[in-house]
PDB file of C-alpha atoms in Angstrom:
ATOM      1  CA  GLN N 242      -0.037   0.151  -0.006  1.00  0.00           C
ATOM      2  CA  VAL N 243       2.632   2.470   1.090  1.00  0.00           C
ATOM      3  CA  ARG N 244       5.659   2.989  -1.324  1.00  0.00           C
ATOM      4  CA  LEU N 245       8.878   4.840  -0.249  1.00  0.00           C
ATOM      5  CA  ALA N 246      11.485   6.112  -2.595  1.00  0.00           C
ATOM      6  CA  GLU N 247      14.775   7.723  -1.336  1.00  0.00           C
ATOM      7  CA  SER N 248      17.027  10.146  -3.400  1.00  0.00           C
ATOM      8  CA  GLY N 249      19.818  12.437  -2.883  1.00  0.00           C
ATOM      9  CA  GLY N 250      22.669  10.288  -1.732  1.00  0.00           C
ATOM     10  CA  GLY N 251      26.262  10.606  -2.979  1.00  0.00           C
ATOM     11  CA  SER N 252      29.845  11.383  -1.807  1.00  0.00           C
ATOM     12  CA  VAL N 253      30.891  14.334  -0.014  1.00  0.00           C
ATOM     13  CA  GLN N 254      34.113  15.425   2.025  1.00  0.00           C
ATOM     14  CA  ALA N 255      34.059  15.760   5.766  1.00  0.00           C
ATOM     15  CA  GLY N 256      32.310  18.995   7.048  1.00  0.00           C
ATOM     16  CA  GLY N 257      30.358  19.265   3.941  1.00  0.00           C
ATOM     17  CA  SER N 258      26.486  18.924   3.754  1.00  0.00           C
ATOM     18  CA  LEU N 259      23.950  16.797   1.807  1.00  0.00           C
ATOM     19  CA  GLY N 260      20.253  16.462   1.421  1.00  0.00           C
ATOM     20  CA  LEU N 261      18.011  13.337   1.247  1.00  0.00           C
ATOM     21  CA  SER N 262      14.455  13.236   0.138  1.00  0.00           C
ATOM     22  CA  CYS N 263      11.917  10.389   0.439  1.00  0.00           C
ATOM     23  CA  GLU N 264       8.683  10.342  -1.799  1.00  0.00           C
ATOM     24  CA  ALA N 265       5.896   8.691  -0.197  1.00  0.00           C
ATOM     25  CA  SER N 266       2.748   7.133  -2.115  1.00  0.00           C
ATOM     26  CA  GLY N 267      -0.228   5.240  -0.782  1.00  0.00           C
ATOM     27  CA  TYR N 268      -2.254   5.949   2.302  1.00  0.00           C
ATOM     28  CA  THR N 269      -0.626   9.145   3.876  1.00  0.00           C
ATOM     29  CA  ALA N 270      -3.627   9.760   6.073  1.00  0.00           C
ATOM     30  CA  ASP N 271      -3.089   6.623   7.977  1.00  0.00           C
ATOM     31  CA  THR N 272       0.577   7.233   8.656  1.00  0.00           C
ATOM     32  CA  GLY N 273       1.439   7.943  12.197  1.00  0.00           C
ATOM     33  CA  SER N 274       5.285   8.815  11.701  1.00  0.00           C
ATOM     34  CA  MET N 275       8.048   8.725   9.298  1.00  0.00           C
ATOM     35  CA  ALA N 276      11.685   8.353  10.138  1.00  0.00           C
ATOM     36  CA  TRP N 277      15.148   7.967   8.650  1.00  0.00           C
ATOM     37  CA  PHE N 278      17.459   5.021   9.617  1.00  0.00           C
ATOM     38  CA  ARG N 279      20.982   4.109   8.630  1.00  0.00           C
ATOM     39  CA  GLN N 280      23.098   1.112   8.326  1.00  0.00           C
ATOM     40  CA  ALA N 281      26.930   0.777   7.985  1.00  0.00           C
ATOM     41  CA  PRO N 282      28.564  -2.459   6.705  1.00  0.00           C
ATOM     42  CA  GLY N 283      29.039  -4.971   9.640  1.00  0.00           C
ATOM     43  CA  LYS N 284      26.785  -2.737  11.967  1.00  0.00           C
ATOM     44  CA  GLU N 285      23.111  -3.004  12.976  1.00  0.00           C
ATOM     45  CA  ARG N 286      20.484  -0.542  11.700  1.00  0.00           C
ATOM     46  CA  GLU N 287      20.025   2.373  13.856  1.00  0.00           C
ATOM     47  CA  GLY N 288      17.551   5.243  14.075  1.00  0.00           C
ATOM     48  CA  VAL N 289      18.467   8.672  12.901  1.00  0.00           C
ATOM     49  CA  ALA N 290      15.469  10.998  13.128  1.00  0.00           C
ATOM     50  CA  VAL N 291      11.691  10.639  13.303  1.00  0.00           C
ATOM     51  CA  ILE N 292       8.956  13.021  12.731  1.00  0.00           C
ATOM     52  CA  CYS N 293       5.156  12.551  14.027  1.00  0.00           C
ATOM     53  CA  ILE N 294       2.731  13.454  11.286  1.00  0.00           C
ATOM     54  CA  ARG N 295      -0.136  14.929  13.432  1.00  0.00           C
ATOM     55  CA  SER N 296       1.766  16.633  16.104  1.00  0.00           C
ATOM     56  CA  ARG N 297       4.897  17.494  14.094  1.00  0.00           C
ATOM     57  CA  THR N 298       6.940  16.363  16.997  1.00  0.00           C
ATOM     58  CA  THR N 299      10.557  15.390  16.057  1.00  0.00           C
ATOM     59  CA  LYS N 300      13.286  13.552  17.760  1.00  0.00           C
ATOM     60  CA  HIS N 301      16.991  12.998  16.731  1.00  0.00           C
ATOM     61  CA  SER N 302      19.528  10.562  17.918  1.00  0.00           C
ATOM     62  CA  ASP N 303      22.342  11.829  20.067  1.00  0.00           C
ATOM     63  CA  SER N 304      24.828  10.999  17.356  1.00  0.00           C
ATOM     64  CA  VAL N 305      23.306  13.453  14.866  1.00  0.00           C
ATOM     65  CA  LYS N 306      21.569  15.967  17.023  1.00  0.00           C
ATOM     66  CA  GLY N 307      22.662  19.419  16.255  1.00  0.00           C
ATOM     67  CA  ARG N 308      23.859  18.535  12.701  1.00  0.00           C
ATOM     68  CA  PHE N 309      20.996  16.596  10.973  1.00  0.00           C
ATOM     69  CA  THR N 310      17.477  17.962  10.589  1.00  0.00           C
ATOM     70  CA  ILE N 311      14.237  15.971   9.700  1.00  0.00           C
ATOM     71  CA  SER N 312      11.424  17.894   8.006  1.00  0.00           C
ATOM     72  CA  LEU N 313       8.116  16.989   6.111  1.00  0.00           C
ATOM     73  CA  ASP N 314       6.432  18.715   3.194  1.00  0.00           C
ATOM     74  CA  LYS N 315       2.902  17.277   3.299  1.00  0.00           C
ATOM     75  CA  ASP N 316       1.701  18.820   0.184  1.00  0.00           C
ATOM     76  CA  LYS N 317       4.390  17.006  -1.760  1.00  0.00           C
ATOM     77  CA  ASN N 318       4.175  13.874   0.423  1.00  0.00           C
ATOM     78  CA  THR N 319       8.081  13.989   0.831  1.00  0.00           C
ATOM     79  CA  LEU N 320      10.183  13.486   3.853  1.00  0.00           C
ATOM     80  CA  TYR N 321      13.615  15.391   3.905  1.00  0.00           C
ATOM     81  CA  LEU N 322      16.695  14.748   6.036  1.00  0.00           C
ATOM     82  CA  GLN N 323      19.411  17.628   5.816  1.00  0.00           C
ATOM     83  CA  LEU N 324      22.801  16.468   6.783  1.00  0.00           C
ATOM     84  CA  ASN N 325      25.230  19.145   7.912  1.00  0.00           C
ATOM     85  CA  ASP N 326      28.769  19.032   9.127  1.00  0.00           C
ATOM     86  CA  LEU N 327      29.160  15.443   7.964  1.00  0.00           C
ATOM     87  CA  LYS N 328      31.843  13.118   9.417  1.00  0.00           C
ATOM     88  CA  PRO N 329      33.384   9.782   8.166  1.00  0.00           C
ATOM     89  CA  GLU N 330      31.480   7.796  10.652  1.00  0.00           C
ATOM     90  CA  ASP N 331      28.139   9.177   9.048  1.00  0.00           C
ATOM     91  CA  THR N 332      29.006   6.967   6.083  1.00  0.00           C
ATOM     92  CA  ALA N 333      26.058   4.324   5.639  1.00  0.00           C
ATOM     93  CA  MET N 334      23.016   3.364   3.619  1.00  0.00           C
ATOM     94  CA  TYR N 335      20.248   5.591   4.541  1.00  0.00           C
ATOM     95  CA  TYR N 336      16.785   4.305   4.871  1.00  0.00           C
ATOM     96  CA  CYS N 337      13.300   5.964   4.867  1.00  0.00           C
ATOM     97  CA  ALA N 338      10.563   4.360   6.817  1.00  0.00           C
ATOM     98  CA  ALA N 339       6.956   4.781   7.762  1.00  0.00           C
ATOM     99  CA  LYS N 340       4.809   3.587  10.656  1.00  0.00           C
ATOM    100  CA  LYS N 341       0.861   3.209  10.818  1.00  0.00           C
ATOM    101  CA  TYR N 342      -1.152   5.573  12.965  1.00  0.00           C
ATOM    102  CA  THR N 343      -2.310   4.134  16.363  1.00  0.00           C
ATOM    103  CA  TRP N 344      -4.318   6.324  18.847  1.00  0.00           C
ATOM    104  CA  GLY N 345      -2.367   6.743  21.978  1.00  0.00           C
ATOM    105  CA  ALA N 346       0.886   5.083  21.040  1.00  0.00           C
ATOM    106  CA  VAL N 347       4.134   6.602  20.891  1.00  0.00           C
ATOM    107  CA  CYS N 348       4.767   8.367  17.616  1.00  0.00           C
ATOM    108  CA  ASP N 349       8.650   9.385  18.026  1.00  0.00           C
ATOM    109  CA  THR N 350       9.787   5.874  18.235  1.00  0.00           C
ATOM    110  CA  LEU N 351      13.225   5.054  16.587  1.00  0.00           C
ATOM    111  CA  ALA N 352      12.825   1.287  16.900  1.00  0.00           C
ATOM    112  CA  VAL N 353      13.354  -0.637  13.773  1.00  0.00           C
ATOM    113  CA  ALA N 354      10.612  -3.231  14.652  1.00  0.00           C
ATOM    114  CA  ASP N 355       7.840  -0.502  14.837  1.00  0.00           C
ATOM    115  CA  PHE N 356       8.088   0.534  11.258  1.00  0.00           C
ATOM    116  CA  GLU N 357       6.066  -1.434   8.695  1.00  0.00           C
ATOM    117  CA  TYR N 358       7.122   0.247   5.496  1.00  0.00           C
ATOM    118  CA  TRP N 359      10.755   0.737   4.180  1.00  0.00           C
ATOM    119  CA  GLY N 360      12.565   2.253   1.067  1.00  0.00           C
ATOM    120  CA  GLN N 361      15.383   0.660  -0.793  1.00  0.00           C
ATOM    121  CA  GLY N 362      17.885   3.125   0.669  1.00  0.00           C
ATOM    122  CA  SER N 363      20.346   5.780  -0.614  1.00  0.00           C
ATOM    123  CA  GLN N 364      24.066   5.598  -0.035  1.00  0.00           C
ATOM    124  CA  VAL N 365      25.913   8.366   1.767  1.00  0.00           C
ATOM    125  CA  THR N 366      29.762   8.384   1.740  1.00  0.00           C
ATOM    126  CA  VAL N 367      31.950  10.749   3.671  1.00  0.00           C
ATOM    127  CA  SER N 368      35.649  10.977   3.081  1.00  0.00           C
ATOM    128  CA  SER N 369      38.202  12.385   5.342  1.00  0.00           C
TER     129      SER N 369
END
């Protein structure tokens, strides 16, 4: 039902910036939150940032707080992630994810198991 497509990845030097986009199609009205995750080779997938669709509440992981910013354009059904002051350790495959809406449930979760829909990923490589 829900399809997600990431774009904007690429290679950049340390200290540089990059912007990622995720176009969503399907049942946007039934979506509770959307988030960005990342996974480096040999490491587990980790949550980067999440935004609650209805309240617009956001949460960023400690490792990216102050450098990355998640945002949503409802008119275009597109999720964004602005990556500033990039570091080599930010190198990873970045995934867009969506979670169904549930009344009373926590919307700003960054747990992989809580998200039902996933994109194919976009590679971000940061060189020193």
